[in-house]
XYZ file of C-alpha atoms in Angstrom:
340
model
C 50.462 48.413 74.594
C 51.830 50.149 71.538
C 48.610 51.811 70.468
C 47.416 52.951 73.921
C 46.307 56.564 73.895
C 48.327 57.414 76.986
C 51.362 55.267 76.124
C 54.625 56.399 74.512
C 53.411 55.456 71.034
C 50.241 57.542 71.371
C 52.176 60.541 72.671
C 54.641 60.208 69.809
C 51.843 60.134 67.226
C 50.155 63.181 68.809
C 53.504 65.026 68.856
C 54.058 64.208 65.173
C 50.551 65.363 64.227
C 51.008 68.606 66.192
C 54.407 69.177 64.569
C 52.976 68.575 61.101
C 50.121 71.003 61.796
C 52.577 73.658 63.000
C 54.777 73.157 59.933
C 51.687 73.425 57.704
C 50.653 76.698 59.377
C 54.125 78.257 59.284
C 54.181 79.236 55.575
C 50.778 80.942 55.915
C 51.873 82.784 59.051
C 55.188 83.703 57.426
C 53.461 85.079 54.309
C 51.054 87.206 56.361
C 53.941 88.481 58.459
C 55.976 89.526 55.426
C 52.881 91.078 53.836
C 52.339 93.192 56.961
C 56.005 94.107 57.375
C 56.473 94.949 53.711
C 53.330 97.073 53.611
C 54.257 99.041 56.739
C 57.827 99.519 55.543
C 56.759 100.769 52.128
C 54.209 103.193 53.563
C 56.629 104.582 56.145
C 59.248 105.217 53.483
C 56.933 106.808 50.886
C 54.848 109.410 52.716
C 57.570 112.010 53.328
C 59.314 111.658 49.974
C 56.407 112.478 47.622
C 57.731 115.966 46.606
C 61.014 114.454 45.426
C 59.072 111.784 43.561
C 57.182 114.513 41.658
C 60.417 116.383 40.834
C 62.118 113.174 39.688
C 59.210 112.234 37.406
C 59.119 115.717 35.846
C 62.873 115.572 35.191
C 62.588 112.155 33.564
C 59.822 113.307 31.252
C 60.371 114.704 27.771
C 57.810 117.405 28.566
C 59.977 119.336 31.022
C 62.028 120.999 28.264
C 58.829 122.086 26.489
C 57.858 124.352 29.359
C 59.531 127.746 29.945
C 61.726 126.450 32.717
C 64.930 126.542 30.700
C 65.773 129.721 28.743
C 68.168 127.929 26.425
C 65.262 125.870 25.079
C 63.343 129.006 24.078
C 66.355 130.445 22.287
C 66.927 127.235 20.309
C 63.412 126.915 18.970
C 63.212 126.930 15.169
C 66.854 125.919 14.723
C 66.289 122.506 13.152
C 70.023 122.138 12.608
C 70.400 121.459 16.319
C 67.858 118.653 16.527
C 70.449 115.899 16.398
C 72.563 117.515 19.126
C 72.018 116.764 22.819
C 69.033 118.623 24.231
C 69.595 121.664 26.482
C 70.334 120.700 30.078
C 67.217 120.098 32.128
C 66.598 122.300 35.174
C 68.231 121.177 38.399
C 66.363 119.664 41.335
C 66.145 122.906 43.346
C 65.293 125.021 40.289
C 62.443 122.743 39.260
C 61.233 122.459 42.864
C 61.116 126.260 43.130
C 59.373 126.578 39.737
C 56.650 124.102 40.736
C 56.082 125.958 44.009
C 55.865 129.355 42.288
C 53.706 128.365 39.314
C 51.584 125.501 40.595
C 51.578 125.815 44.380
C 52.515 123.521 47.248
C 49.780 120.983 46.489
C 51.419 120.116 43.162
C 54.392 118.682 45.043
C 52.014 116.036 46.369
C 50.471 115.101 43.029
C 50.011 111.358 42.844
C 50.210 110.884 46.615
C 46.822 109.139 46.622
C 47.817 106.384 44.154
C 51.208 106.218 45.876
C 49.628 105.506 49.265
C 47.135 103.118 47.697
C 49.844 101.307 45.761
C 52.927 101.345 47.952
C 51.555 99.154 50.750
C 50.209 96.327 48.527
C 53.191 96.663 46.187
C 55.777 96.335 48.947
C 53.673 93.730 50.737
C 53.418 91.562 47.614
C 57.082 92.102 46.890
C 58.387 91.038 50.300
C 55.915 88.173 50.573
C 56.981 86.848 47.160
C 60.667 87.389 47.950
C 60.548 85.570 51.291
C 58.339 82.789 49.933
C 60.506 82.083 46.883
C 63.690 82.341 48.933
C 62.354 79.844 51.472
C 61.592 77.333 48.716
C 64.864 77.866 46.852
C 66.865 77.443 50.058
C 65.501 73.905 50.197
C 66.746 72.959 46.731
C 69.810 75.196 46.209
C 72.709 76.264 48.402
C 70.934 78.133 51.242
C 71.332 81.936 51.281
C 73.542 81.864 48.189
C 73.722 84.699 45.662
C 71.807 82.524 43.193
C 68.939 82.180 45.682
C 68.873 85.930 46.322
C 68.944 86.765 42.610
C 66.139 84.379 41.657
C 64.029 85.446 44.644
C 64.456 89.131 43.849
C 63.653 88.587 40.155
C 60.481 86.612 40.940
C 59.333 89.184 43.480
C 60.049 92.098 41.142
C 58.143 90.622 38.200
C 55.168 89.679 40.411
C 54.941 93.114 42.021
C 55.434 95.035 38.749
C 52.757 93.049 36.913
C 50.101 93.429 39.596
C 50.629 97.114 40.397
C 51.555 98.706 37.049
C 48.088 100.336 36.582
C 48.470 102.172 39.903
C 51.918 103.510 39.005
C 50.766 104.578 35.545
C 47.984 106.699 37.075
C 50.469 108.155 39.581
C 52.916 109.106 36.807
C 50.175 110.740 34.714
C 49.055 112.788 37.716
C 52.604 113.896 38.507
C 53.195 114.992 34.914
C 49.980 117.015 34.840
C 51.065 120.634 35.365
C 48.319 123.058 36.362
C 48.304 126.772 37.089
C 48.246 127.638 40.795
C 44.669 127.454 42.093
C 43.367 125.440 39.122
C 41.632 122.198 39.997
C 43.577 119.106 38.945
C 42.033 115.729 38.178
C 42.000 113.126 40.913
C 43.159 109.520 40.648
C 39.731 108.161 39.653
C 39.252 110.794 36.929
C 42.745 110.082 35.621
C 42.092 106.333 35.567
C 38.770 106.812 33.743
C 40.478 109.030 31.157
C 43.126 106.368 30.523
C 40.435 103.705 30.140
C 38.343 105.815 27.736
C 41.256 106.879 25.537
C 43.539 103.825 25.627
C 41.523 100.917 27.018
C 42.744 98.341 29.510
C 45.979 98.012 27.586
C 46.823 101.608 28.408
C 47.239 100.733 32.085
C 50.198 98.524 31.211
C 52.266 101.062 29.311
C 55.820 100.928 30.592
C 55.541 97.356 31.878
C 58.510 96.253 29.736
C 60.666 98.918 31.387
C 59.456 97.698 34.788
C 60.562 94.182 33.885
C 63.945 95.578 32.831
C 64.033 97.322 36.201
C 64.051 93.924 37.904
C 67.818 94.078 37.324
C 67.947 96.946 39.847
C 66.012 94.837 42.341
C 68.390 91.903 41.865
C 71.498 94.067 42.350
C 69.943 95.761 45.391
C 69.009 92.557 47.202
C 72.221 90.679 46.397
C 74.310 93.529 47.854
C 71.898 94.016 50.770
C 71.897 90.334 51.744
C 75.714 90.231 51.551
C 76.039 93.312 53.757
C 73.447 91.962 56.183
C 75.403 88.716 56.448
C 78.542 90.716 57.216
C 76.651 92.500 59.987
C 75.541 89.184 61.418
C 79.071 87.803 61.344
C 80.548 90.901 62.961
C 77.980 90.938 65.757
C 77.832 87.192 66.352
C 81.128 85.683 65.245
C 80.597 82.355 67.036
C 77.150 81.351 65.781
C 75.276 83.773 63.511
C 71.567 83.754 64.382
C 68.717 83.951 61.932
C 67.920 87.580 62.777
C 69.801 90.493 64.233
C 69.253 91.536 67.819
C 66.706 94.324 68.151
C 68.977 97.155 69.285
C 69.512 100.548 67.696
C 73.037 99.734 66.509
C 71.829 96.724 64.519
C 69.003 98.599 62.819
C 71.253 101.537 61.995
C 73.502 98.961 60.349
C 70.552 97.578 58.383
C 69.588 101.082 57.264
C 73.177 101.687 56.138
C 73.251 98.380 54.255
C 69.956 99.231 52.535
C 71.192 102.713 51.599
C 74.493 101.458 50.150
C 72.889 98.619 48.196
C 70.116 100.830 46.802
C 72.595 103.531 45.748
C 74.689 101.022 43.802
C 71.638 99.418 42.191
C 70.034 102.752 41.259
C 73.149 104.153 39.614
C 73.647 101.015 37.520
C 70.046 100.429 36.415
C 68.635 103.975 36.425
C 68.012 104.375 32.633
C 64.998 102.061 32.847
C 63.307 104.674 35.074
C 63.587 107.367 32.391
C 62.377 104.984 29.670
C 59.424 103.886 31.817
C 58.334 107.483 32.428
C 58.574 108.290 28.707
C 56.475 105.225 27.837
C 53.803 106.307 30.333
C 53.421 109.820 28.919
C 50.009 110.560 27.444
C 49.918 110.641 23.641
C 53.540 109.646 23.624
C 55.548 108.869 20.518
C 57.458 106.328 22.573
C 56.187 102.848 21.730
C 58.550 100.181 23.066
C 61.527 99.806 25.388
C 64.192 99.502 22.674
C 62.616 102.184 20.435
C 62.445 104.629 23.364
C 66.037 103.917 24.361
C 67.280 104.559 20.817
C 65.134 107.682 20.387
C 66.250 109.297 23.649
C 69.936 108.626 22.952
C 69.667 109.863 19.359
C 67.754 113.062 20.113
C 69.006 114.022 23.574
C 72.277 112.176 24.062
C 73.226 109.336 26.443
C 73.199 111.624 29.496
C 69.437 112.071 29.074
C 69.062 108.510 30.366
C 70.220 109.810 33.757
C 67.919 112.810 34.027
C 66.476 113.053 37.526
C 69.081 110.715 39.039
C 70.016 113.160 41.802
C 66.383 113.642 42.862
C 65.921 109.868 42.659
C 68.890 109.204 44.948
C 67.925 111.944 47.422
C 64.477 110.390 47.668
C 65.279 106.708 47.319
C 68.199 106.317 49.723
C 66.382 107.417 52.913
C 63.158 105.851 51.625
C 64.797 102.453 51.149
C 66.703 102.691 54.433
C 63.487 103.437 56.347
C 61.535 100.760 54.469
C 64.071 97.968 54.969
C 64.717 98.797 58.628
C 60.957 98.935 59.325
C 60.492 95.628 57.516
C 63.296 93.903 59.450
C 62.063 95.354 62.762
C 58.465 94.159 62.274
C 59.612 90.701 61.159
C 61.890 90.400 64.205
C 59.277 91.761 66.601
C 56.534 89.453 65.332
C 58.855 86.427 65.219
C 60.028 86.955 68.796
C 56.544 87.467 70.264
C 54.553 84.820 68.371
Protein backbone atom coordinates (compact mmCIF):
# COMPACT_ATOMS: atom_id res chain seq x y z
CA UNK A 1 0.00 0.00 0.00
CA UNK A 2 2.26 2.73 -1.28
CA UNK A 3 -0.10 5.62 -0.65
CA UNK A 4 -1.36 4.54 2.80
CA UNK A 5 -1.29 7.40 5.27
CA UNK A 6 0.43 5.31 7.93
CA UNK A 7 2.75 3.41 5.56
CA UNK A 8 6.39 4.18 4.77
CA UNK A 9 5.46 6.19 1.68
CA UNK A 10 3.08 8.43 3.63
CA UNK A 11 5.64 9.01 6.38
CA UNK A 12 8.26 9.85 3.77
CA UNK A 13 5.98 12.39 2.08
CA UNK A 14 5.11 14.00 5.44
CA UNK A 15 8.82 14.14 6.35
CA UNK A 16 9.62 15.80 3.01
CA UNK A 17 6.81 18.35 3.42
CA UNK A 18 7.96 19.15 6.98
CA UNK A 19 11.57 19.49 5.79
CA UNK A 20 10.53 21.80 2.96
CA UNK A 21 8.50 23.94 5.37
CA UNK A 22 11.46 24.18 7.76
CA UNK A 23 13.81 25.12 4.92
CA UNK A 24 11.31 27.75 3.75
CA UNK A 25 11.11 29.25 7.26
CA UNK A 26 14.87 29.25 7.86
CA UNK A 27 15.76 32.32 5.74
CA UNK A 28 13.04 34.37 7.46
CA UNK A 29 14.18 33.24 10.90
CA UNK A 30 17.82 33.85 9.96
CA UNK A 31 17.07 37.38 8.71
CA UNK A 32 15.17 38.29 11.89
CA UNK A 33 17.98 36.86 14.00
CA UNK A 34 20.65 38.89 12.22
CA UNK A 35 18.45 42.00 12.37
CA UNK A 36 18.14 41.59 16.15
CA UNK A 37 21.81 40.76 16.68
CA UNK A 38 23.04 43.57 14.46
CA UNK A 39 20.75 46.11 16.11
CA UNK A 40 21.78 45.12 19.64
CA UNK A 41 25.46 45.07 18.70
CA UNK A 42 25.33 48.50 17.08
CA UNK A 43 23.48 50.05 20.01
CA UNK A 44 25.81 48.54 22.60
CA UNK A 45 28.85 49.86 20.77
CA UNK A 46 27.54 53.39 20.12
CA UNK A 47 26.12 54.66 23.41
CA UNK A 48 29.40 55.16 25.30
CA UNK A 49 31.41 56.54 22.38
CA UNK A 50 29.27 59.58 21.47
CA UNK A 51 31.74 62.20 22.87
CA UNK A 52 34.53 60.86 20.66
CA UNK A 53 32.14 60.88 17.71
CA UNK A 54 31.48 64.60 18.28
CA UNK A 55 35.22 65.37 18.57
CA UNK A 56 35.99 63.36 15.43
CA UNK A 57 33.29 65.15 13.41
CA UNK A 58 34.51 68.58 14.55
CA UNK A 59 38.09 67.69 13.58
CA UNK A 60 37.00 66.50 10.14
CA UNK A 61 35.08 69.69 9.46
CA UNK A 62 36.53 72.74 7.73
CA UNK A 63 34.85 74.90 10.36
CA UNK A 64 37.13 73.93 13.24
CA UNK A 65 39.97 76.20 12.07
CA UNK A 66 37.55 79.14 11.79
CA UNK A 67 36.93 79.14 15.53
CA UNK A 68 39.46 80.54 18.03
CA UNK A 69 40.73 77.14 19.01
CA UNK A 70 44.06 77.47 17.24
CA UNK A 71 46.12 80.65 17.79
CA UNK A 72 48.14 80.15 14.63
CA UNK A 73 44.97 80.56 12.57
CA UNK A 74 44.28 83.99 14.09
CA UNK A 75 47.81 85.16 13.39
CA UNK A 76 47.64 84.06 9.75
CA UNK A 77 44.43 85.85 8.90
CA UNK A 78 44.79 88.40 6.09
CA UNK A 79 47.97 86.82 4.72
CA UNK A 80 46.61 85.68 1.36
CA UNK A 81 50.08 84.57 0.33
CA UNK A 82 49.69 81.57 2.61
CA UNK A 83 46.41 80.33 1.18
CA UNK A 84 48.01 77.68 -1.00
CA UNK A 85 50.10 76.33 1.88
CA UNK A 86 48.83 73.59 4.20
CA UNK A 87 46.40 74.91 6.78
CA UNK A 88 47.54 75.35 10.40
CA UNK A 89 47.42 72.11 12.37
CA UNK A 90 44.01 71.38 13.83
CA UNK A 91 43.67 71.11 17.61
CA UNK A 92 44.40 67.71 19.11
CA UNK A 93 41.75 65.36 20.49
CA UNK A 94 42.26 66.35 24.15
CA UNK A 95 42.55 70.07 23.35
CA UNK A 96 39.32 70.10 21.38
CA UNK A 97 37.57 67.95 24.00
CA UNK A 98 38.60 70.43 26.71
CA UNK A 99 37.55 73.42 24.57
CA UNK A 100 34.08 71.96 23.97
CA UNK A 101 33.65 71.28 27.69
CA UNK A 102 34.74 74.80 28.66
CA UNK A 103 32.83 76.76 26.02
CA UNK A 104 29.77 74.65 25.30
CA UNK A 105 29.32 72.41 28.33
CA UNK A 106 29.08 68.66 28.86
CA UNK A 107 25.83 68.30 26.91
CA UNK A 108 27.58 69.34 23.69
CA UNK A 109 29.66 66.17 23.84
CA UNK A 110 26.42 64.26 23.33
CA UNK A 111 25.16 66.30 20.38
CA UNK A 112 23.60 64.00 17.83
CA UNK A 113 23.10 61.15 20.31
CA UNK A 114 19.37 61.05 19.51
CA UNK A 115 19.81 60.44 15.75
CA UNK A 116 22.70 58.11 16.58
CA UNK A 117 20.50 55.93 18.80
CA UNK A 118 17.65 56.12 16.32
CA UNK A 119 19.91 55.26 13.40
CA UNK A 120 22.51 52.86 14.74
CA UNK A 121 20.14 49.98 15.53
CA UNK A 122 18.32 49.92 12.15
CA UNK A 123 21.56 50.71 10.32
CA UNK A 124 23.49 47.84 11.89
CA UNK A 125 20.45 45.58 11.73
CA UNK A 126 19.99 46.20 8.00
CA UNK A 127 23.71 45.85 7.44
CA UNK A 128 24.12 42.48 9.14
CA UNK A 129 20.87 41.14 7.71
CA UNK A 130 21.95 42.11 4.19
CA UNK A 131 25.47 40.77 4.75
CA UNK A 132 24.31 37.38 6.06
CA UNK A 133 21.57 37.08 3.44
CA UNK A 134 23.83 37.87 0.48
CA UNK A 135 26.61 35.68 1.85
CA UNK A 136 24.22 32.75 2.24
CA UNK A 137 23.12 33.07 -1.39
CA UNK A 138 26.63 33.58 -2.77
CA UNK A 139 27.92 30.56 -0.86
CA UNK A 140 25.52 28.48 -2.95
CA UNK A 141 26.90 29.68 -6.28
CA UNK A 142 30.54 30.56 -5.51
CA UNK A 143 33.28 28.92 -3.47
CA UNK A 144 31.79 28.94 0.06
CA UNK A 145 33.33 31.39 2.55
CA UNK A 146 35.83 32.64 -0.03
CA UNK A 147 37.24 36.17 -0.06
CA UNK A 148 35.12 36.90 -3.14
CA UNK A 149 31.96 35.98 -1.22
CA UNK A 150 32.97 38.16 1.74
CA UNK A 151 33.82 41.12 -0.49
CA UNK A 152 30.59 41.02 -2.48
CA UNK A 153 28.50 40.49 0.66
CA UNK A 154 30.16 43.40 2.45
CA UNK A 155 29.76 45.69 -0.57
CA UNK A 156 26.06 44.86 -0.96
CA UNK A 157 25.41 45.34 2.74
CA UNK A 158 27.32 48.63 2.84
CA UNK A 159 25.49 50.15 -0.13
CA UNK A 160 22.09 49.03 1.21
CA UNK A 161 22.71 50.41 4.69
CA UNK A 162 24.23 53.70 3.47
CA UNK A 163 21.37 54.40 1.07
CA UNK A 164 18.60 53.78 3.59
CA UNK A 165 20.12 55.62 6.56
CA UNK A 166 21.97 58.59 5.02
CA UNK A 167 19.28 61.14 6.10
CA UNK A 168 19.73 60.11 9.75
CA UNK A 169 23.51 60.49 9.60
CA UNK A 170 23.26 63.85 7.84
CA UNK A 171 21.08 65.21 10.67
CA UNK A 172 23.50 63.77 13.24
CA UNK A 173 26.50 65.44 11.55
CA UNK A 174 24.73 68.81 11.34
CA UNK A 175 23.87 68.63 15.05
CA UNK A 176 27.44 67.72 16.00
CA UNK A 177 28.85 70.62 13.98
CA UNK A 178 26.46 73.10 15.59
CA UNK A 179 28.53 74.89 18.25
CA UNK A 180 26.55 76.79 20.87
CA UNK A 181 27.58 78.87 23.86
CA UNK A 182 27.26 77.07 27.20
CA UNK A 183 23.66 77.27 28.42
CA UNK A 184 22.24 78.24 25.01
CA UNK A 185 19.48 76.01 23.71
CA UNK A 186 20.50 73.94 20.69
CA UNK A 187 18.12 72.63 18.05
CA UNK A 188 16.89 69.07 18.38
CA UNK A 189 16.90 66.39 15.69
CA UNK A 190 13.40 67.22 14.40
CA UNK A 191 14.15 70.96 14.15
CA UNK A 192 17.41 70.19 12.35
CA UNK A 193 15.64 67.86 9.91
CA UNK A 194 12.93 70.46 9.21
CA UNK A 195 15.59 73.11 8.56
CA UNK A 196 17.35 70.83 6.07
CA UNK A 197 14.05 70.13 4.30
CA UNK A 198 13.08 73.82 4.12
CA UNK A 199 16.46 75.04 2.88
CA UNK A 200 17.65 72.14 0.70
CA UNK A 201 14.66 69.89 0.03
CA UNK A 202 14.65 66.11 0.06
CA UNK A 203 17.87 66.08 -1.92
CA UNK A 204 19.65 67.74 0.97
CA UNK A 205 19.25 64.61 3.10
CA UNK A 206 21.47 62.70 0.69
CA UNK A 207 24.47 65.01 0.73
CA UNK A 208 27.59 62.93 1.23
CA UNK A 209 26.04 59.73 -0.14
CA UNK A 210 28.80 59.40 -2.76
CA UNK A 211 31.41 59.46 0.00
CA UNK A 212 29.41 56.80 1.86
CA UNK A 213 29.49 54.62 -1.25
CA UNK A 214 33.25 55.16 -1.46
CA UNK A 215 33.39 54.13 2.19
CA UNK A 216 32.11 50.69 1.22
CA UNK A 217 35.78 49.95 0.50
CA UNK A 218 36.43 50.23 4.26
CA UNK A 219 33.60 47.79 4.93
CA UNK A 220 35.00 45.31 2.40
CA UNK A 221 38.52 45.47 3.86
CA UNK A 222 37.15 45.16 7.41
CA UNK A 223 35.02 42.09 6.74
CA UNK A 224 37.57 40.28 4.58
CA UNK A 225 40.21 40.61 7.32
CA UNK A 226 37.67 39.83 10.07
CA UNK A 227 36.39 36.67 8.37
CA UNK A 228 39.98 35.48 7.76
CA UNK A 229 40.92 36.05 11.40
CA UNK A 230 37.72 34.39 12.59
CA UNK A 231 38.51 31.36 10.45
CA UNK A 232 41.97 31.21 12.02
CA UNK A 233 40.35 31.24 15.45
CA UNK A 234 38.07 28.40 14.45
CA UNK A 235 40.98 26.35 13.12
CA UNK A 236 43.09 26.94 16.21
CA UNK A 237 40.29 25.98 18.59
CA UNK A 238 38.90 23.07 16.58
CA UNK A 239 41.70 21.69 14.42
CA UNK A 240 39.91 18.41 13.62
CA UNK A 241 36.54 19.66 12.38
CA UNK A 242 35.85 23.41 12.47
CA UNK A 243 32.23 24.03 13.49
CA UNK A 244 29.97 26.69 12.09
CA UNK A 245 30.22 28.89 15.19
CA UNK A 246 32.68 29.33 18.00
CA UNK A 247 31.97 27.89 21.41
CA UNK A 248 30.39 30.41 23.76
CA UNK A 249 33.24 30.88 26.24
CA UNK A 250 35.02 34.07 27.23
CA UNK A 251 38.25 33.14 25.45
CA UNK A 252 36.47 32.76 22.11
CA UNK A 253 34.64 36.07 22.36
CA UNK A 254 37.78 37.89 23.45
CA UNK A 255 39.33 36.46 20.30
CA UNK A 256 36.42 37.75 18.23
CA UNK A 257 36.75 41.20 19.80
CA UNK A 258 40.48 41.18 18.99
CA UNK A 259 39.79 40.11 15.40
CA UNK A 260 37.21 42.89 15.02
CA UNK A 261 39.58 45.48 16.48
CA UNK A 262 42.50 44.49 14.24
CA UNK A 263 40.40 44.34 11.08
CA UNK A 264 38.67 47.66 11.78
CA UNK A 265 41.99 49.40 12.52
CA UNK A 266 43.46 48.26 9.20
CA UNK A 267 40.33 49.20 7.25
CA UNK A 268 39.99 52.62 8.92
CA UNK A 269 43.58 53.64 8.30
CA UNK A 270 43.38 52.68 4.62
CA UNK A 271 39.97 54.17 3.78
CA UNK A 272 39.74 57.06 6.27
CA UNK A 273 39.82 60.00 3.77
CA UNK A 274 36.24 59.26 2.71
CA UNK A 275 35.14 60.15 6.27
CA UNK A 276 36.62 63.65 6.01
CA UNK A 277 35.14 64.18 2.54
CA UNK A 278 31.72 62.99 3.72
CA UNK A 279 31.72 65.41 6.66
CA UNK A 280 32.73 68.31 4.39
CA UNK A 281 29.93 67.46 1.94
CA UNK A 282 27.39 67.44 4.78
CA UNK A 283 28.32 70.90 6.08
CA UNK A 284 25.56 73.47 5.82
CA UNK A 285 26.04 76.03 3.05
CA UNK A 286 29.14 74.19 2.01
CA UNK A 287 31.23 75.02 -1.02
CA UNK A 288 31.95 71.32 -1.36
CA UNK A 289 29.80 69.89 -4.15
CA UNK A 290 31.00 66.43 -5.15
CA UNK A 291 33.35 63.69 -3.98
CA UNK A 292 36.16 64.38 -6.47
CA UNK A 293 35.82 68.19 -6.21
CA UNK A 294 36.00 68.02 -2.40
CA UNK A 295 39.01 65.71 -2.50
CA UNK A 296 40.89 68.06 -4.85
CA UNK A 297 39.90 71.18 -2.89
CA UNK A 298 40.98 69.80 0.49
CA UNK A 299 44.34 68.59 -0.85
CA UNK A 300 44.98 71.87 -2.68
CA UNK A 301 44.06 74.20 0.18
CA UNK A 302 45.04 72.19 3.26
CA UNK A 303 47.48 69.55 2.08
CA UNK A 304 47.15 65.74 1.88
CA UNK A 305 47.39 65.33 5.67
CA UNK A 306 44.05 67.14 6.03
CA UNK A 307 42.41 63.97 4.69
CA UNK A 308 43.42 62.28 7.96
CA UNK A 309 42.14 64.91 10.37
CA UNK A 310 40.36 63.27 13.29
CA UNK A 311 41.87 59.83 12.61
CA UNK A 312 43.11 59.41 16.18
CA UNK A 313 39.69 60.23 17.66
CA UNK A 314 38.12 57.92 15.07
CA UNK A 315 40.38 55.01 16.04
CA UNK A 316 39.96 55.60 19.78
CA UNK A 317 36.20 55.49 19.30
CA UNK A 318 35.87 52.93 16.53
CA UNK A 319 38.15 50.15 17.77
CA UNK A 320 36.32 49.42 21.06
CA UNK A 321 32.99 50.23 19.40
CA UNK A 322 33.55 47.68 16.63
CA UNK A 323 34.94 45.08 19.04
CA UNK A 324 31.88 45.39 21.29
CA UNK A 325 29.48 45.41 18.33
CA UNK A 326 30.93 42.35 16.60
CA UNK A 327 31.27 40.33 19.81
CA UNK A 328 27.68 41.19 20.81
CA UNK A 329 26.48 40.25 17.33
CA UNK A 330 28.30 36.90 17.35
CA UNK A 331 27.12 36.14 20.90
CA UNK A 332 23.44 36.80 20.12
CA UNK A 333 23.61 34.78 16.89
CA UNK A 334 25.22 31.85 18.73
CA UNK A 335 22.84 32.08 21.68
CA UNK A 336 19.73 32.21 19.50
CA UNK A 337 20.99 29.45 17.18
CA UNK A 338 21.74 27.11 20.08
CA UNK A 339 18.41 27.64 21.86
CA UNK A 340 16.00 27.70 18.92
